[in-house]
CSV table of C-alpha atoms in Angstrom, one decimal:
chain,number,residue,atom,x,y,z
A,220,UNK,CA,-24.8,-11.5,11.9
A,221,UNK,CA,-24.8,-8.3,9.7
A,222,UNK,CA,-24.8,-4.5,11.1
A,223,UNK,CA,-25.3,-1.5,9.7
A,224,UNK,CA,-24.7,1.6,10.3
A,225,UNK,CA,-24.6,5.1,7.8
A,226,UNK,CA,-20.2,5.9,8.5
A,227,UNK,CA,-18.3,3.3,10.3
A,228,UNK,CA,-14.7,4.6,11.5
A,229,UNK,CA,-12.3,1.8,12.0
A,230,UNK,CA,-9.8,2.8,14.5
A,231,UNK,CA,-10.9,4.7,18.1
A,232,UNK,CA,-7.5,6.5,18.8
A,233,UNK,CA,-7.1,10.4,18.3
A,234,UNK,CA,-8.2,10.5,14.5
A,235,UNK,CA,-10.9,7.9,14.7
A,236,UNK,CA,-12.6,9.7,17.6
A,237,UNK,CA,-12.1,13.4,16.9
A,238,UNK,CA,-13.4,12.4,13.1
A,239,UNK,CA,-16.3,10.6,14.7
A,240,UNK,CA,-17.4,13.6,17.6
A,241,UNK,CA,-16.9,16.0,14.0
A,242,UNK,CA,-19.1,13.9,12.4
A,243,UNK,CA,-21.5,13.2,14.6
A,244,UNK,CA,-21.8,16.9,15.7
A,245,UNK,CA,-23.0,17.5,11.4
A,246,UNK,CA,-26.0,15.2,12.2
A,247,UNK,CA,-24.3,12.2,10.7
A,248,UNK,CA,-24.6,8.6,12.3
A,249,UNK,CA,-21.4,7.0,13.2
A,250,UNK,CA,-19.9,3.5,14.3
A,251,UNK,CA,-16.5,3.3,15.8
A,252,UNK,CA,-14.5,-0.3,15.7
A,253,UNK,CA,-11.6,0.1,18.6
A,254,UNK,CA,-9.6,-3.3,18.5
A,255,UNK,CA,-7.8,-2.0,21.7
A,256,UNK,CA,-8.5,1.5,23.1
A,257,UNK,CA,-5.5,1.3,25.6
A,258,UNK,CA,-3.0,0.7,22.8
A,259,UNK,CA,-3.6,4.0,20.4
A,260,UNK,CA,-0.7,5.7,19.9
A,261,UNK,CA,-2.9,8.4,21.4
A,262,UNK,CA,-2.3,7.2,24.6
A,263,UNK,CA,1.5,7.3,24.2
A,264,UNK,CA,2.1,10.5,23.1
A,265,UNK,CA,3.4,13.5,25.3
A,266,UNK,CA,1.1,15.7,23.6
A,267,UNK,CA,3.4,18.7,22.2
A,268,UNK,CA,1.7,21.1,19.4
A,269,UNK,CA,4.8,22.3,17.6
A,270,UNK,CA,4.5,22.4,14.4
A,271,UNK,CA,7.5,25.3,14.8
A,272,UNK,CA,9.7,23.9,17.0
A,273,UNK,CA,10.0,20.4,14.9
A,274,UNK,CA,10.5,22.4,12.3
A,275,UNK,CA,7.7,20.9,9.8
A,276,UNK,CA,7.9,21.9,6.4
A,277,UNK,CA,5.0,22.2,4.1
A,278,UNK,CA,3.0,20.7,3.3
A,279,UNK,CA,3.0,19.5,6.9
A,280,UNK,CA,3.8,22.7,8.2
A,281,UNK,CA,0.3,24.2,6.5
A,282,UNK,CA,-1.1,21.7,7.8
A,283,UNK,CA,0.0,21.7,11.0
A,284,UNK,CA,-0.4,25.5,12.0
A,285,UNK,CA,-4.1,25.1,10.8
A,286,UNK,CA,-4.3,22.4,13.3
A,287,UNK,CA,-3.0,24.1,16.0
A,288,UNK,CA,-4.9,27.6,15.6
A,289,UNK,CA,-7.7,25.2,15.9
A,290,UNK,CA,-6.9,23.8,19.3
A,291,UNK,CA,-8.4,26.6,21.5
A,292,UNK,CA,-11.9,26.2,20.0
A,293,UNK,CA,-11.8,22.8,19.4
A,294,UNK,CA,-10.7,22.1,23.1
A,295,UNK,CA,-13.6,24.4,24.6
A,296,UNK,CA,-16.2,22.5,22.6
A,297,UNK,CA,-15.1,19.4,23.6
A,298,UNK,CA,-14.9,20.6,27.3
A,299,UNK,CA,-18.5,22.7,27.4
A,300,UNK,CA,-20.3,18.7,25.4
A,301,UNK,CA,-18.4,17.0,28.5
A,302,UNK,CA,-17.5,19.2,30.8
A,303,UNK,CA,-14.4,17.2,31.2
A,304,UNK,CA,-10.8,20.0,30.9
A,305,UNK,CA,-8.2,18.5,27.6
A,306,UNK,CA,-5.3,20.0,29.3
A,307,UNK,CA,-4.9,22.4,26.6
A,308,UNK,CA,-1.9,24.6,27.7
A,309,UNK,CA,-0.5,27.0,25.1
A,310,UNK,CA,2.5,27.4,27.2
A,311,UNK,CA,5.1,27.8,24.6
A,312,UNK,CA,8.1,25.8,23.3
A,313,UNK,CA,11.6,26.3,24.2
A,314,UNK,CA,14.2,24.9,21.4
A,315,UNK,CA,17.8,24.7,23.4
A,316,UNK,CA,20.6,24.4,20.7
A,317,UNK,CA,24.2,23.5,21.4
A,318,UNK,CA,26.3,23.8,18.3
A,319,UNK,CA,28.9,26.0,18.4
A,320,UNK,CA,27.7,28.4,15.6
A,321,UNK,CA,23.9,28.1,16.5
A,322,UNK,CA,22.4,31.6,15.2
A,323,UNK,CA,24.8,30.5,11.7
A,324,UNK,CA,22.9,27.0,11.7
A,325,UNK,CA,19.8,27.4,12.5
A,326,UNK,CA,18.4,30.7,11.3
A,327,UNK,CA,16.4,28.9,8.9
A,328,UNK,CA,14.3,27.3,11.7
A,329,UNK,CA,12.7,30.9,12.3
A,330,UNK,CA,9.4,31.0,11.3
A,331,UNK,CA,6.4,33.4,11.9
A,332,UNK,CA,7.0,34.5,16.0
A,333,UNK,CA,9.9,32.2,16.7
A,334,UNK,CA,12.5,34.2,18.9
A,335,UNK,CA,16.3,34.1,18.8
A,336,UNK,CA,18.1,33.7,22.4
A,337,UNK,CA,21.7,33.5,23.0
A,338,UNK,CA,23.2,32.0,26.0
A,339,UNK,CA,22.3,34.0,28.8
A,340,UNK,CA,19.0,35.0,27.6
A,341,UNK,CA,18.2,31.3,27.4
A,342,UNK,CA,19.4,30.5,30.6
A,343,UNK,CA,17.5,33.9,32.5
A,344,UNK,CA,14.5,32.4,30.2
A,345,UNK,CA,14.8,28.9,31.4
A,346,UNK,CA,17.1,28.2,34.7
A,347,UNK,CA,18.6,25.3,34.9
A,348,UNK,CA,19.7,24.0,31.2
A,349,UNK,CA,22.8,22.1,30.2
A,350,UNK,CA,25.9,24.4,30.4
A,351,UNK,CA,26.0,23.1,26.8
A,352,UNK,CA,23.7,25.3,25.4
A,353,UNK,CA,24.3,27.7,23.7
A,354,UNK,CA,21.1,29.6,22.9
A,355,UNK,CA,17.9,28.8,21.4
A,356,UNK,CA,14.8,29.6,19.7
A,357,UNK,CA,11.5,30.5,21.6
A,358,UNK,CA,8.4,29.3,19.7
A,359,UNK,CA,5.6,31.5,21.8
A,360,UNK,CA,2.6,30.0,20.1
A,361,UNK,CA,3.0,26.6,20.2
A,362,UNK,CA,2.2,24.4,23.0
A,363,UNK,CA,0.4,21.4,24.3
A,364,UNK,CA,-2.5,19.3,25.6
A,365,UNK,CA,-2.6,16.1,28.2
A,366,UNK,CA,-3.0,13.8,26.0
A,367,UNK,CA,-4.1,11.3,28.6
A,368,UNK,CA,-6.8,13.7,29.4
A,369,UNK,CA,-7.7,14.1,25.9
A,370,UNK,CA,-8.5,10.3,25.4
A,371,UNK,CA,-11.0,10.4,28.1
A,372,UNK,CA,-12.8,13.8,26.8
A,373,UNK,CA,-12.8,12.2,23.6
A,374,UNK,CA,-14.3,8.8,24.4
A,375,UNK,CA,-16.3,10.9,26.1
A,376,UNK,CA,-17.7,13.0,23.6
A,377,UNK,CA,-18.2,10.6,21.5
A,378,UNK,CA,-20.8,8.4,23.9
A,379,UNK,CA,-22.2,11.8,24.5
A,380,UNK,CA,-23.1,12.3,20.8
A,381,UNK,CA,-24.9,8.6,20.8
A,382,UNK,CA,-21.8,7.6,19.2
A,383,UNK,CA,-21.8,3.8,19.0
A,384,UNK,CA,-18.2,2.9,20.4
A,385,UNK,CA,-17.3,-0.9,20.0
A,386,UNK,CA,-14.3,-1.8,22.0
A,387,UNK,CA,-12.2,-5.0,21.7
A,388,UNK,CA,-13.9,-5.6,17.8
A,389,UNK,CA,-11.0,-6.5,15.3
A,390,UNK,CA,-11.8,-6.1,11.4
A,391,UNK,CA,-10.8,-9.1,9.6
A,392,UNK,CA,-11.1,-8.1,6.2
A,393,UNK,CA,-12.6,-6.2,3.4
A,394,UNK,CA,-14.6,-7.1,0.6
A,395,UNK,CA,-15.4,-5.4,-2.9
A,396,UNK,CA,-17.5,-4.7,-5.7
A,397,UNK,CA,-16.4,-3.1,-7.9
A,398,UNK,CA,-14.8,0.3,-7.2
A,399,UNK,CA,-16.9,0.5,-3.7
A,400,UNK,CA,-16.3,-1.8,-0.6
A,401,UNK,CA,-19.3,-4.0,-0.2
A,402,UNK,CA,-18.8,-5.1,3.8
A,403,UNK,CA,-16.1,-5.7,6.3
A,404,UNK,CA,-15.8,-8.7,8.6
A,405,UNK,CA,-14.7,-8.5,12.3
A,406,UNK,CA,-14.6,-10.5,15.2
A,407,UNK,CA,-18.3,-9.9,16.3
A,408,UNK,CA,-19.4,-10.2,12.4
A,409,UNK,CA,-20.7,-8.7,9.3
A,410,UNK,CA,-20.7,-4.9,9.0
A,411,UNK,CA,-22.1,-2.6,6.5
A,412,UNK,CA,-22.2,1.3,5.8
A,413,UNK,CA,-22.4,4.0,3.2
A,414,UNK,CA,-18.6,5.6,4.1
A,415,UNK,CA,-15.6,3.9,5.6
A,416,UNK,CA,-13.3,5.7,7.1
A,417,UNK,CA,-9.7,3.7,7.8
A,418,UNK,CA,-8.0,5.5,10.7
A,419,UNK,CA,-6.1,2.5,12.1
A,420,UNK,CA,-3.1,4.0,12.5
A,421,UNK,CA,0.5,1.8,13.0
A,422,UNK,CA,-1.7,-1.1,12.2
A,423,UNK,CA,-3.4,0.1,9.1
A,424,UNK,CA,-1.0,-2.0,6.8
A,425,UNK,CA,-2.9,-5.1,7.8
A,426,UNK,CA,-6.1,-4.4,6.7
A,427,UNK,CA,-5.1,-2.1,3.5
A,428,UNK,CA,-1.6,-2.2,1.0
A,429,UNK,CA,-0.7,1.0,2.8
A,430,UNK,CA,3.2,2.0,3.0
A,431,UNK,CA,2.7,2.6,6.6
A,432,UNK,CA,5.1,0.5,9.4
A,433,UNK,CA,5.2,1.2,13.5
A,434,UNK,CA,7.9,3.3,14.9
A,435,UNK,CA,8.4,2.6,18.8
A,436,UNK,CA,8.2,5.2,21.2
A,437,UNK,CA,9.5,4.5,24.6
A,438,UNK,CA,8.5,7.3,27.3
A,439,UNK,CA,8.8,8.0,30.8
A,440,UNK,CA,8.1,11.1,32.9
A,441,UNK,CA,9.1,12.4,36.8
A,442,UNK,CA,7.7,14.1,39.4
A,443,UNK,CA,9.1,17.7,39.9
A,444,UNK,CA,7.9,20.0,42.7
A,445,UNK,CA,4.0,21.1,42.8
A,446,UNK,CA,4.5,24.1,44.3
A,447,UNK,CA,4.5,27.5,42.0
A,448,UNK,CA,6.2,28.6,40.5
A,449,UNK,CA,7.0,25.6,38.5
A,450,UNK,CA,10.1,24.9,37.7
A,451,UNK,CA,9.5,24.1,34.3
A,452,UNK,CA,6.4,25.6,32.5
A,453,UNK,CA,7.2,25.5,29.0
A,454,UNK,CA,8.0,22.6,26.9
A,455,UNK,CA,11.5,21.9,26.6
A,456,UNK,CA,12.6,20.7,23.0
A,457,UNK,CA,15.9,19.3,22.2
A,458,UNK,CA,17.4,17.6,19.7
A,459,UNK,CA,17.2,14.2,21.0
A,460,UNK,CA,14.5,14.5,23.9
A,461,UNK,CA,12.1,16.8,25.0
A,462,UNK,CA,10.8,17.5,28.0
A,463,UNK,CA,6.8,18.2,28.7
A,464,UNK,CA,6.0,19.9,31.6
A,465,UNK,CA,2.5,19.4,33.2
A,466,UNK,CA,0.7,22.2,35.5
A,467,UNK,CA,0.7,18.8,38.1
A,468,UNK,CA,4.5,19.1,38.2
A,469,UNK,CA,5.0,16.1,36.4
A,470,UNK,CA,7.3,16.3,33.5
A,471,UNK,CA,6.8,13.5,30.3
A,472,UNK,CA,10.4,12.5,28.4
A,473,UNK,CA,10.5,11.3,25.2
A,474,UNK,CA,10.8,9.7,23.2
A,475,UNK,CA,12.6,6.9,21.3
A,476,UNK,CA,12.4,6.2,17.5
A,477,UNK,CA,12.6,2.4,16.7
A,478,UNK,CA,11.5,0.4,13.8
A,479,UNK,CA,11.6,-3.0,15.3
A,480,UNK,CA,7.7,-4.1,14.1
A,481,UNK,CA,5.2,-4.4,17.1
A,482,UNK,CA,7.5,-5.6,19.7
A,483,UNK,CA,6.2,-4.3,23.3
A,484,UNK,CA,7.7,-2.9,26.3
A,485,UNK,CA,10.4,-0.8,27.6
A,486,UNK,CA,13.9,-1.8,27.5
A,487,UNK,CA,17.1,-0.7,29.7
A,488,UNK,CA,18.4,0.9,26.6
A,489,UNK,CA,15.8,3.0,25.6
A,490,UNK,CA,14.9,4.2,29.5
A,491,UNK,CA,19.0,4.8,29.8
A,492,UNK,CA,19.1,6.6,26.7
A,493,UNK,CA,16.3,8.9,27.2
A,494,UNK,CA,17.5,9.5,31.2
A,495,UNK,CA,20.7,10.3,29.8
A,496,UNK,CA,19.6,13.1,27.0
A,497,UNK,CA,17.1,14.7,29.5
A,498,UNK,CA,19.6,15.0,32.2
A,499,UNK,CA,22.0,16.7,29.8
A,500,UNK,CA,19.1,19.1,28.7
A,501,UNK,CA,18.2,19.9,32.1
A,502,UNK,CA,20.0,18.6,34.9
A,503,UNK,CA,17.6,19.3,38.1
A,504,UNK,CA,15.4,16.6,36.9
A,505,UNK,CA,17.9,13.9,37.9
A,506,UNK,CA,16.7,14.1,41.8
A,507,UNK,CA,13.0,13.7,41.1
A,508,UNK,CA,11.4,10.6,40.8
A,509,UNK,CA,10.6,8.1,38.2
A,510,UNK,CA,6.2,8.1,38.7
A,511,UNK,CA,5.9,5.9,35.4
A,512,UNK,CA,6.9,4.7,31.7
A,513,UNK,CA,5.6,3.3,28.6
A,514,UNK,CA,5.7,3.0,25.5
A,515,UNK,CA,3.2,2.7,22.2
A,516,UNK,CA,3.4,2.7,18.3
A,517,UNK,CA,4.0,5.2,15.9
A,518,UNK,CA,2.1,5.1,12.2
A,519,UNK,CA,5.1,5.9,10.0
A,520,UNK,CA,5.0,6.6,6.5
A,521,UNK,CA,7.7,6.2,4.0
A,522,UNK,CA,7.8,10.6,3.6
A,523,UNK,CA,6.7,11.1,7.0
A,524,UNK,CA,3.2,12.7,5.8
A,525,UNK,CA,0.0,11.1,7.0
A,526,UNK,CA,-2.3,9.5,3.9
A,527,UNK,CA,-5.8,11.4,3.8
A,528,UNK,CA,-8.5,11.6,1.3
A,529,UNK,CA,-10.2,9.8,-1.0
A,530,UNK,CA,-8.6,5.9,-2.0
A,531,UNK,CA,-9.4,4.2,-5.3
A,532,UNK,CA,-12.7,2.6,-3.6
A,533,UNK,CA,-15.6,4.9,-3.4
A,534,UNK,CA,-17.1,5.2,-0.3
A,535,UNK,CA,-13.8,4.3,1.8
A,536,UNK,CA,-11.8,7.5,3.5
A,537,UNK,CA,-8.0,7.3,4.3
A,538,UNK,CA,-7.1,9.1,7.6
A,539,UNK,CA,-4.0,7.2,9.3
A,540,UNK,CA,-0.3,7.6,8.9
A,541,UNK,CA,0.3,10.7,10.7
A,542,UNK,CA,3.4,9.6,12.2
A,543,UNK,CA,4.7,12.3,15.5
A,544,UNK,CA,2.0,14.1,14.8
A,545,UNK,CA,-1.3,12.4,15.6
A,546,UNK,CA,-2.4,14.9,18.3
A,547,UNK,CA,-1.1,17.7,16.6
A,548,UNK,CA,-2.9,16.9,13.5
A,549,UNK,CA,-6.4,15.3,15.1
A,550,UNK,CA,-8.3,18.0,14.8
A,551,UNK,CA,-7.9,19.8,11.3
A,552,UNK,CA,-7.7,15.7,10.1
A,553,UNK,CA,-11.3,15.0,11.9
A,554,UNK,CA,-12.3,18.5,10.1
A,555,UNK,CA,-11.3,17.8,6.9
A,556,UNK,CA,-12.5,14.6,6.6
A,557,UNK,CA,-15.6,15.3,7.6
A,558,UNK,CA,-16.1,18.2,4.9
A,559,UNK,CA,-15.1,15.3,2.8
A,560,UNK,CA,-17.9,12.6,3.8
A,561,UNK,CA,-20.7,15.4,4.2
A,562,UNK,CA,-19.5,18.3,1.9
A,563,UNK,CA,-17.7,15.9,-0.6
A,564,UNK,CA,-15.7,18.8,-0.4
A,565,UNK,CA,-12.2,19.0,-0.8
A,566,UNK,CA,-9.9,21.1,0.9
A,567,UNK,CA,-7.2,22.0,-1.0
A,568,UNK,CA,-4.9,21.4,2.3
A,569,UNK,CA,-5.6,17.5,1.8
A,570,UNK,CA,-4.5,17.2,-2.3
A,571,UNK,CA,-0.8,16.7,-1.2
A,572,UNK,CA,-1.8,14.1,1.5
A,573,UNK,CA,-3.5,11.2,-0.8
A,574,UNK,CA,-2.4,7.8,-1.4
A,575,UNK,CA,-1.5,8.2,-4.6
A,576,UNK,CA,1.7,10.0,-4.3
A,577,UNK,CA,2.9,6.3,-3.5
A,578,UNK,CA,1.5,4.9,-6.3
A,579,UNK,CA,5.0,4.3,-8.5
């Protein structure tokens, strides 16, 4: 059986979904393909917007800081279509740093309203770190959003906006004509539209000769006290972990980097390491109790930059690749895109994002 439909979005995670509600919200009819809703890297994020306190350079950082000046809007429109609350939390990120010459080392981190503070002004900031640290930078503006509750205001946007959502639908191939793809097959069939848009993140190098290979993340988070104040109500950044507070009292640890292809589920190394490193960072957390872990997949690129834009077929959109920063990045991606599809406009933020910078 063949479908149709006018912009079919293959991939339902953060990018997928937020392009489609974009799109949708122009007028535009949209199909989304999920193969598996539950394993989007969307779902296994901790949600941090800091495009200053993981020190992105442009053109990421550009990129970045448009994204996350666009997070207050883009949350309240998502809330008042579902009346559903993102989590969005501009709480702030704390950077701890513990080398022994840290102002020396690291003033090139400060950018825009980052803040310089040495020992005791970090700990009177945030009681309770490491005796290790020695000071830190205080990045004011950025912040974060549930991510959890962000995939269910999104999906639910979406079906809102007479989205069609297909879950559990795998895309087989694609086929061409010439410089335009023809149709795609999946699972349930034959589909056809007027714009593709490939936002299949980790998994995009199976349908398309993308450079683009999963990177692991294992995860786990604790329950701290519920009572204010919090203990913890700013994100806590590290060099090798970070902590993510929620207003619930529960605090999300991440998160392990490993290139070891699709291979699923925690491991006693990875939970040990990340214990370990959070500990050090802040050692209250050690007495509060383990309430879950996980783990999810990564769409690293060979730079580190997400592919978006145009691709040598005419009618089919690149928007995967984006790495760490999937939540970060979903909305100025879903914006951009869509200028592209409807506008055929092109933002001058997206020019050093395209595919071709891999072509040698």
């Amino acid at each position: 059986m063949t479908f149709c439909t006018d912009i079919l979005i293959i991939g339902g995670g953060a990018i997928g979904l937020a392009t489609a509600v974009d799109l949708a919200l122009r007028g535009a009819t949209v199909t989304v393909l999920s193969r598996n809703f539950s394993q989007a890297a969307l779902h296994a994020a901790a949600g941090m917007l800091a495009p200053q306190a993981e020190q992105l350079v442009s053109p990421l950082l550009d990129l970045g800081l448009r994204s996350r000046d666009l997070y207050p809007h883009w949350t309240a429109q998502l809330t008042a279509l579902t009346g559903l609350d993102c989590g969005y939390w501009p709480c702030g990120i704390l950077a701890p740093v513990e080398t022994a010459n840290p102002v020396t080392d690291y003033t090139a981190q400060r950018i825009g309203e980052s803040q310089w503070l040495d020992q005791a002004e970090i700990q009177a900031h945030q009681p309770g770190l490491g005796a290790q640290v020695r000071g830190g930078w205080w990045y004011p503006l950025d912040g974060q959003v549930d991510n959890q509750s962000l995939a269910i205001v999104l999906k639910t946007a979406a079906e809102r906006l007479g989205i069609h959502l297909l879950e559990g639908e795998s895309v087989h191939s694609f086929h061409y004509q010439g410089d335009r793809i023809s149709q795609l097959t999946t699972t349930a069939g034959t589909w056809q539209a007027q714009t593709y848009i490939l936002a299949t993140g980790a998994w995009s190098a199976e349908l398309l000769p993308v450079p683009i290979v999963p990177c692991k993340g294992q995860m786990l988070a604790v329950q701290g006290p519920t009572e204010a104040p919090l203990p913890l109500n700013q994100v806590i950044f590290g060099q090798q972990t970070y902590l993510v507070p929620r207003r619930s009292g529960k605090v999300v640890i991440g998160a392990t980097s490993e290139y070891v292809g699709l291979r699923a589920g925690n491991t006693p190394a990875g939970m040990q390491a990340l214990l370990a490193r959070a500990i050090s960072l802040y050692p209250p957390l050690q007495d509060w109790p383990i309430v879950d872990f996980w783990w999810g997949f990564r769409p690293a690129t060979p730079d580190g930059l997400p592919i978006l834009g145009t691709s040598n077929y005419k009618n089919l959109i690149l928007a995967t690749g984006h790495y760490r920063n999937g939540i970060l990045l979903a909305p100025v991606t879903a914006q951009l895109i869509a200028d592209l599809v409807v506008q055929q406009r092109v933002d001058p933020l997206l020019i050093p994002f395209h595919w071709q910078r891999f072509a040698t």
